[in-house]
Short mmCIF file of C-alpha atoms and ligand atoms in Angstrom, two decimals:
data_model
loop_
_atom_site.label_atom_id
_atom_site.label_comp_id
_atom_site.label_asym_id
_atom_site.label_seq_id
_atom_site.Cartn_x
_atom_site.Cartn_y
_atom_site.Cartn_z
CA MET A 1 25.49 7.92 8.51
CA ALA A 2 22.44 6.20 9.83
CA ALA A 3 19.51 8.15 10.87
CA THR A 4 18.43 7.94 14.51
CA SER A 5 14.96 6.61 14.87
CA LEU A 6 12.58 6.52 17.74
CA HIS A 7 11.30 2.96 17.06
CA HIS A 8 8.28 1.27 18.54
CA ALA A 9 8.29 -2.33 19.12
CA ILE A 10 7.23 -2.76 15.64
CA GLY A 11 7.44 0.57 14.20
CA SER A 12 5.84 0.75 10.80
CA PHE A 13 6.05 4.40 9.51
CA HIS A 14 8.71 6.50 10.33
CA SER A 15 9.30 9.93 9.19
CA HIS A 16 11.44 12.79 10.20
CA ARG A 17 8.54 15.46 9.71
CA SER A 18 7.72 16.83 13.23
CA ASN A 19 4.57 18.33 12.11
CA ILE A 20 2.81 15.15 11.49
CA SER A 21 0.00 14.15 14.06
CA SER A 22 -1.03 10.55 14.45
CA GLY A 23 -4.14 9.10 15.74
CA PHE A 24 -2.13 6.25 17.34
CA GLN A 25 1.20 6.98 18.80
CA ASN A 26 1.50 4.19 21.35
CA GLY A 27 0.27 0.79 19.87
CA ILE A 28 2.62 -1.44 17.77
CA GLY A 29 2.36 -0.28 14.20
CA SER A 30 2.06 3.40 14.75
CA PHE A 31 4.44 5.57 12.92
CA SER A 32 7.02 7.52 14.75
CA VAL A 33 9.00 10.66 14.48
CA THR A 34 12.75 10.02 13.18
CA ILE A 35 15.35 12.67 13.91
CA VAL A 36 17.67 12.98 10.92
CA PRO A 37 20.80 14.65 11.61
CA LYS A 38 21.31 17.69 9.54
CA GLY A 39 23.84 17.28 6.34
CA PHE A 40 22.79 13.65 5.97
CA GLY A 41 24.46 13.51 2.57
CA ILE A 42 23.86 11.93 -0.61
CA ASP A 43 26.55 11.32 -3.14
CA SER A 44 24.96 12.71 -6.23
CA ARG A 45 27.05 10.84 -8.68
CA LEU A 46 25.08 8.63 -11.04
CA ILE A 47 26.16 4.99 -10.36
CA GLY A 48 24.33 3.26 -13.05
CA ARG A 49 21.56 3.71 -15.47
CA GLY A 50 18.29 2.17 -14.28
CA SER A 51 15.99 -0.09 -16.37
CA SER A 52 12.49 -0.37 -15.39
CA CYS A 53 10.99 -3.90 -14.99
CA SER A 54 7.93 -2.32 -16.59
CA GLY A 55 6.01 -3.58 -19.48
CA ARG A 56 6.23 -7.40 -18.49
CA TRP A 57 2.78 -7.33 -17.26
CA THR A 58 -0.54 -5.65 -18.35
CA SER A 59 -2.15 -3.60 -15.76
CA GLY A 60 -5.87 -4.10 -15.08
CA VAL A 61 -8.14 -1.08 -14.85
CA VAL A 62 -11.13 -0.51 -12.76
CA HIS A 63 -13.06 2.25 -14.31
CA ALA A 64 -14.43 4.84 -12.05
CA SER A 65 -17.53 5.01 -14.07
CA SER A 66 -18.55 1.38 -13.81
CA SER A 67 -20.34 1.07 -10.57
CA GLN A 68 -20.30 4.05 -8.41
CA SER A 69 -18.96 4.37 -4.63
CA SER A 70 -19.10 2.15 -1.75
CA VAL A 71 -22.56 2.75 -1.34
CA SER A 72 -23.33 0.12 -4.04
CA ASP A 73 -22.60 -2.19 -1.07
CA PRO A 74 -25.71 -3.81 0.50
CA ILE A 75 -24.72 -2.19 3.66
CA GLN A 76 -26.48 1.15 3.20
CA LEU A 77 -24.83 3.97 5.17
CA PRO A 78 -27.34 6.62 6.38
CA SER A 79 -24.98 9.55 5.46
CA ASN A 80 -24.96 8.06 1.74
CA SER A 81 -28.72 7.89 1.08
CA ASN A 82 -31.25 10.51 0.45
CA THR A 83 -34.97 10.33 0.71
CA SER A 84 -35.68 9.26 -2.82
CA GLY A 85 -33.53 6.06 -2.46
CA SER A 86 -31.00 7.28 -4.96
CA ARG A 87 -27.31 7.42 -3.74
CA LYS A 88 -25.15 10.28 -3.18
CA LYS A 89 -21.41 9.60 -3.16
CA SER A 90 -19.58 9.53 -0.05
CA ASN A 91 -17.33 12.55 0.52
CA GLU A 92 -14.98 10.75 2.66
CA THR A 93 -13.31 7.49 1.77
CA ALA A 94 -10.58 5.13 3.27
CA LEU A 95 -7.20 4.43 1.79
CA ILE A 96 -5.31 1.55 3.26
CA LEU A 97 -1.73 1.06 2.40
CA ILE A 98 0.03 -2.22 3.18
CA ARG A 99 3.46 -3.34 2.76
CA HIS A 100 3.43 -7.14 1.97
CA GLY A 101 4.35 -9.42 4.80
CA GLU A 102 7.75 -10.79 5.38
CA SER A 103 9.06 -12.78 2.18
CA LEU A 104 11.42 -15.39 1.93
CA TRP A 105 14.05 -13.14 0.74
CA ASN A 106 13.29 -10.46 3.47
CA GLU A 107 14.17 -13.34 5.76
CA LYS A 108 17.42 -14.21 4.07
CA ASN A 109 18.33 -10.53 3.88
CA LEU A 110 18.52 -10.55 -0.02
CA PHE A 111 17.89 -7.62 -2.33
CA THR A 112 14.45 -8.53 -3.89
CA GLY A 113 13.13 -5.85 -6.24
CA CYS A 114 11.24 -7.30 -8.94
CA VAL A 115 11.97 -11.04 -8.31
CA ASP A 116 8.68 -12.74 -7.49
CA VAL A 117 9.21 -14.30 -4.00
CA PRO A 118 6.35 -15.67 -1.96
CA LEU A 119 5.79 -14.91 1.94
CA THR A 120 7.29 -16.77 4.89
CA GLN A 121 5.15 -18.29 7.40
CA LYS A 122 5.84 -15.21 9.50
CA GLY A 123 4.74 -13.15 6.36
CA VAL A 124 1.54 -15.05 6.31
CA ASP A 125 0.88 -14.42 9.88
CA GLU A 126 1.50 -10.86 9.42
CA ALA A 127 -0.87 -10.58 6.59
CA ILE A 128 -3.66 -12.16 8.56
CA GLU A 129 -2.74 -9.96 11.76
CA ALA A 130 -3.18 -6.95 9.18
CA GLY A 131 -6.30 -8.21 8.13
CA LYS A 132 -7.69 -8.31 11.58
CA ARG A 133 -6.85 -4.61 12.01
CA ILE A 134 -8.63 -3.52 9.19
CA SER A 135 -11.46 -5.90 9.58
CA ASN A 136 -14.04 -3.44 10.25
CA ILE A 137 -12.87 -0.74 7.56
CA PRO A 138 -14.65 -0.77 4.16
CA VAL A 139 -12.73 -1.87 1.11
CA ASP A 140 -14.35 -1.73 -2.25
CA VAL A 141 -11.50 -2.23 -4.56
CA ILE A 142 -7.94 -3.48 -4.06
CA PHE A 143 -5.02 -2.77 -6.04
CA THR A 144 -1.76 -5.03 -5.59
CA SER A 145 1.52 -5.15 -7.50
CA ALA A 146 1.94 -7.83 -9.87
CA LEU A 147 4.07 -9.84 -7.59
CA ILE A 148 2.75 -12.70 -5.54
CA ARG A 149 4.00 -11.50 -2.04
CA ALA A 150 1.73 -8.34 -2.44
CA GLN A 151 -1.06 -10.30 -3.60
CA MET A 152 -1.05 -13.22 -1.11
CA THR A 153 -0.91 -10.32 1.60
CA ALA A 154 -4.02 -8.69 0.12
CA MET A 155 -5.76 -12.03 -0.14
CA LEU A 156 -4.72 -13.26 3.42
CA ALA A 157 -5.78 -10.02 4.88
CA MET A 158 -9.12 -10.17 3.39
CA THR A 159 -9.83 -13.46 4.93
CA GLN A 160 -10.24 -11.59 8.00
CA HIS A 161 -12.67 -8.90 6.81
CA ARG A 162 -16.11 -9.03 8.69
CA ARG A 163 -17.95 -7.98 5.52
CA LYS A 164 -16.91 -11.36 3.88
CA LYS A 165 -16.96 -10.26 0.31
CA VAL A 166 -14.78 -12.30 -1.87
CA PRO A 167 -11.74 -10.74 -3.44
CA ILE A 168 -11.26 -11.70 -7.03
CA ILE A 169 -8.20 -10.79 -9.14
CA LYS A 170 -8.95 -9.18 -12.44
CA HIS A 171 -7.20 -10.77 -15.35
CA GLU A 172 -6.83 -8.27 -18.13
CA GLU A 173 -3.68 -9.33 -19.54
CA SER A 174 -5.32 -10.41 -22.57
CA LYS A 175 -8.76 -10.38 -24.13
CA GLN A 176 -9.10 -14.05 -23.64
CA ALA A 177 -8.26 -13.74 -20.12
CA THR A 178 -10.79 -10.96 -19.49
CA GLU A 179 -13.50 -13.06 -21.52
CA TRP A 180 -12.69 -16.26 -19.58
CA SER A 181 -12.95 -14.71 -16.05
CA GLN A 182 -16.27 -12.97 -16.38
CA VAL A 183 -18.84 -13.52 -13.81
CA TYR A 184 -22.54 -13.72 -15.01
CA SER A 185 -24.33 -13.05 -12.03
CA GLU A 186 -25.11 -9.29 -10.78
CA GLU A 187 -25.41 -10.55 -7.05
CA THR A 188 -22.24 -12.61 -7.03
CA GLU A 189 -20.50 -9.46 -8.50
CA LYS A 190 -22.03 -7.53 -5.65
CA GLN A 191 -20.57 -9.64 -3.02
CA SER A 192 -17.07 -9.55 -4.66
CA ILE A 193 -14.13 -7.09 -4.34
CA PRO A 194 -12.08 -6.39 -7.46
CA VAL A 195 -8.26 -6.95 -6.96
CA VAL A 196 -6.38 -5.10 -9.59
CA PRO A 197 -2.83 -6.13 -10.21
CA ALA A 198 -0.46 -3.48 -11.74
CA TRP A 199 3.18 -3.76 -12.42
CA GLN A 200 3.46 -0.13 -11.80
CA LEU A 201 3.01 -0.79 -8.01
CA ASN A 202 5.96 -3.47 -8.07
CA GLU A 203 8.89 -3.04 -6.00
CA ARG A 204 11.59 -0.75 -7.23
CA MET A 205 13.78 -2.82 -9.63
CA TYR A 206 16.90 -3.29 -7.73
CA GLY A 207 19.02 -4.03 -10.95
CA GLU A 208 22.22 -6.09 -10.48
CA LEU A 209 21.74 -6.24 -6.65
CA GLN A 210 18.77 -8.51 -6.92
CA GLY A 211 19.51 -11.86 -5.26
CA LEU A 212 22.57 -10.63 -3.51
CA ASN A 213 22.85 -10.66 0.39
CA LYS A 214 22.49 -7.09 1.75
CA GLN A 215 25.15 -7.50 4.58
CA GLU A 216 27.60 -9.10 2.03
CA THR A 217 27.07 -6.16 -0.36
CA ALA A 218 27.74 -3.74 2.22
CA ASP A 219 30.83 -5.62 3.36
CA LYS A 220 31.95 -5.43 -0.35
CA PHE A 221 31.01 -1.99 -1.44
CA GLY A 222 30.86 -0.36 1.93
CA LYS A 223 28.10 0.60 4.12
CA GLU A 224 27.82 4.26 2.83
CA LYS A 225 27.60 3.19 -0.85
CA VAL A 226 24.96 0.43 -0.23
CA HIS A 227 22.89 2.83 1.95
CA GLU A 228 22.91 5.29 -0.80
CA TRP A 229 21.64 2.70 -3.28
CA ARG A 230 19.04 1.83 -0.90
CA ARG A 231 17.76 5.05 0.50
CA SER A 232 18.98 7.97 -1.74
CA TYR A 233 16.17 9.48 -3.65
CA ASP A 234 17.57 9.92 -7.15
CA ILE A 235 20.69 7.52 -7.30
CA PRO A 236 19.67 4.14 -8.88
CA PRO A 237 21.63 0.99 -7.85
CA PRO A 238 23.57 -0.69 -10.81
CA ASN A 239 21.28 -1.04 -13.76
CA GLY A 240 18.25 -0.44 -11.40
CA GLU A 241 15.68 2.14 -10.42
CA SER A 242 16.26 4.81 -8.14
CA LEU A 243 13.40 5.82 -5.72
CA GLU A 244 12.68 8.74 -8.15
CA MET A 245 12.25 6.48 -11.11
CA CYS A 246 10.18 4.07 -9.21
CA ALA A 247 8.01 7.07 -8.07
CA GLU A 248 7.50 8.12 -11.84
CA ARG A 249 5.56 4.91 -12.60
CA ALA A 250 3.91 4.12 -9.16
CA VAL A 251 2.57 7.58 -8.47
CA ALA A 252 1.39 8.07 -12.11
CA TYR A 253 -0.53 5.08 -11.71
CA PHE A 254 -1.94 6.19 -8.43
CA LYS A 255 -3.00 9.55 -9.85
CA GLU A 256 -4.35 8.06 -13.02
CA GLN A 257 -6.08 4.81 -11.58
CA ILE A 258 -6.50 4.95 -7.88
CA GLU A 259 -7.41 8.65 -7.23
CA PRO A 260 -10.47 8.35 -9.47
CA GLN A 261 -11.68 5.62 -7.38
CA LEU A 262 -11.39 7.51 -4.36
CA LEU A 263 -13.11 10.48 -5.90
CA SER A 264 -16.00 8.28 -7.05
CA GLY A 265 -16.62 7.42 -3.33
CA LYS A 266 -14.77 3.85 -3.38
CA HIS A 267 -12.72 2.75 -0.20
CA VAL A 268 -9.35 1.45 -1.66
CA MET A 269 -6.88 -0.71 -0.35
CA ILE A 270 -3.18 -0.92 -1.99
CA ALA A 271 -0.95 -3.84 -1.17
CA ALA A 272 2.56 -3.15 -2.46
CA HIS A 273 6.04 -2.89 -1.39
CA GLY A 274 8.52 -0.90 0.71
CA ASN A 275 9.80 1.44 -2.06
CA SER A 276 6.67 1.79 -4.29
CA LEU A 277 4.68 2.65 -1.24
CA ARG A 278 7.35 4.98 0.16
CA SER A 279 7.02 6.92 -3.29
CA ILE A 280 3.35 7.02 -2.76
CA ILE A 281 3.44 8.19 0.75
CA MET A 282 5.79 10.77 -0.42
CA TYR A 283 3.13 12.10 -2.69
CA LEU A 284 0.37 11.70 -0.38
CA ASP A 285 2.29 13.49 2.66
CA LYS A 286 4.18 15.87 0.45
CA LEU A 287 7.46 14.89 1.56
CA THR A 288 10.49 16.27 -0.06
CA SER A 289 13.26 14.14 -1.60
CA GLN A 290 15.24 14.66 1.68
CA GLU A 291 12.47 13.77 4.11
CA VAL A 292 11.47 10.43 2.42
CA ILE A 293 15.01 9.17 2.83
CA SER A 294 14.15 8.40 6.34
CA LEU A 295 10.81 6.93 5.83
CA GLU A 296 10.84 3.18 6.68
CA LEU A 297 7.85 0.72 6.43
CA SER A 298 7.69 -2.35 8.38
CA THR A 299 6.15 -5.42 6.66
CA GLY A 300 2.40 -6.28 7.13
CA ILE A 301 1.29 -3.14 8.94
CA PRO A 302 -1.74 -1.29 7.47
CA MET A 303 -1.72 2.48 7.26
CA LEU A 304 -4.81 4.35 7.07
CA TYR A 305 -5.65 7.62 5.11
CA ILE A 306 -8.89 9.36 4.95
CA PHE A 307 -9.51 10.95 1.54
CA LYS A 308 -11.73 14.08 1.97
CA GLU A 309 -12.42 17.19 -0.13
CA GLY A 310 -9.50 16.16 -2.20
CA LYS A 311 -7.12 15.91 0.61
CA PHE A 312 -5.45 12.93 2.11
CA ILE A 313 -5.34 12.91 6.07
CA ARG A 314 -3.09 10.50 7.57
CA ARG A 315 -4.52 8.38 10.43
CA GLY A 316 -1.85 6.02 11.30
CA SER A 317 -1.93 2.48 11.82
CA PRO A 318 -5.24 0.84 13.23
CA PRO A 319 -3.95 -0.97 16.24
CA ALA A 320 -6.69 -3.57 16.61
CA PRO A 321 -10.14 -4.32 15.25
CA SER A 322 -11.68 -3.64 18.76
CA GLU A 323 -9.86 -0.24 19.09
CA PRO A 324 -12.95 2.10 19.16
CA GLY A 325 -10.73 5.11 18.27
CA VAL A 326 -10.27 4.05 14.76
CA TYR A 327 -13.97 4.31 14.09
CA ALA A 328 -14.33 7.77 15.55
CA TYR A 329 -12.25 8.95 12.58
CA THR A 330 -15.28 9.57 10.29
CA ARG A 331 -18.89 9.05 10.19
CA THR A 332 -18.60 6.85 7.34
CA LEU A 333 -16.28 4.47 9.01
CA ALA A 334 -18.38 4.53 12.32
CA ASN A 335 -21.48 3.81 10.39
CA TYR A 336 -20.03 0.95 8.49
CA ARG A 337 -18.81 -0.64 11.59
CA GLN A 338 -22.14 -0.25 13.35
CA LYS A 339 -23.68 -2.03 10.21
CA LEU A 340 -21.37 -4.84 10.47
CA ASP A 341 -22.20 -5.17 14.15
CA GLU A 342 -25.72 -5.29 13.25
CA MET A 343 -25.28 -7.91 10.69
CA VAL A 344 -23.55 -10.18 13.12
CA ASN A 345 -26.26 -9.77 15.86
O1 2PG B 401 15.17 -5.90 -1.20
C1 2PG B 401 14.18 -5.14 -1.66
O2 2PG B 401 13.51 -5.40 -2.65
C2 2PG B 401 13.76 -3.85 -0.75
C3 2PG B 401 12.60 -4.20 0.20
O3 2PG B 401 12.75 -5.48 0.84
O4 2PG B 401 14.88 -3.76 0.11
P1 2PG B 401 15.35 -2.26 0.55
O5 2PG B 401 14.76 -2.30 1.98
O6 2PG B 401 16.78 -2.41 0.63
O7 2PG B 401 14.71 -1.30 -0.18
#
């Protein structure tokens, strides 16, 4: 049985929790409430043993102790400076999550998983539009999956950012790769944003469904079975990962590598995938395994959280760069935007 959704024109973020409040309920890209009929059942039989696509890539790590907090940005925020000139860490940071834009296999309605497929022209446009929406929000470090569709999305989005820092992919897959991609200017480094690719943020590995057409698979195995493979929490598709298995590596990576960045005062963007992000949102919003079933993410719509005092506060999707409400979220964001305006004028 399908969940009944109250979709927006472009709904990005659907959850059946009724106690979630959003800064943006009306514009495109806002999240909405989904009503899930009681007893929406999941067949608990194990269909196949999943095998993770882990280990094919080496993850890069940006250490929290390297350069501290967004205040290392030449744009100095008044709230982050004290009189002696030394810097205090910001106590609220932005976390932007973005699912990649439409891929060539999204367009063809094929199960994609860990197959490394690029964006369509529409996906490119979505990524650029997403970039416009977050163009006034600070970004100090970007995490992407190891897959090109997420990396393209992050890079294209950053072409729109008003701060004009250069996103640079960190190559730490070997000692040589690390050495050969060194930057020897501190000034140039300051004008860069590290982009950390991590296989742990990859799409859920779809096993033997990868490359199959979703409609044809539903016709063959039945709609209910395919919905169970696609949206149940703990039932993997044949030889693939369940959402639970995907969450084990994606959420562990988030806790070990991304949270320390936020805690150190950095503003973070994550460009990843429908299911790796669903598992991270499950953690951020403390959704239950029943609640996450109805969480759907659209391609190329950024979602903003504020990380404050160890808590994640969901702020919905910034609808447009000119939307004043976005910057009223926090003093840090308002100040950052003001500084950007001053730089331009
Ligand atoms: O094919 C996939 O990899 C995913 C995301 O596009 O599909 P689904 O929506 O079924 O999880």
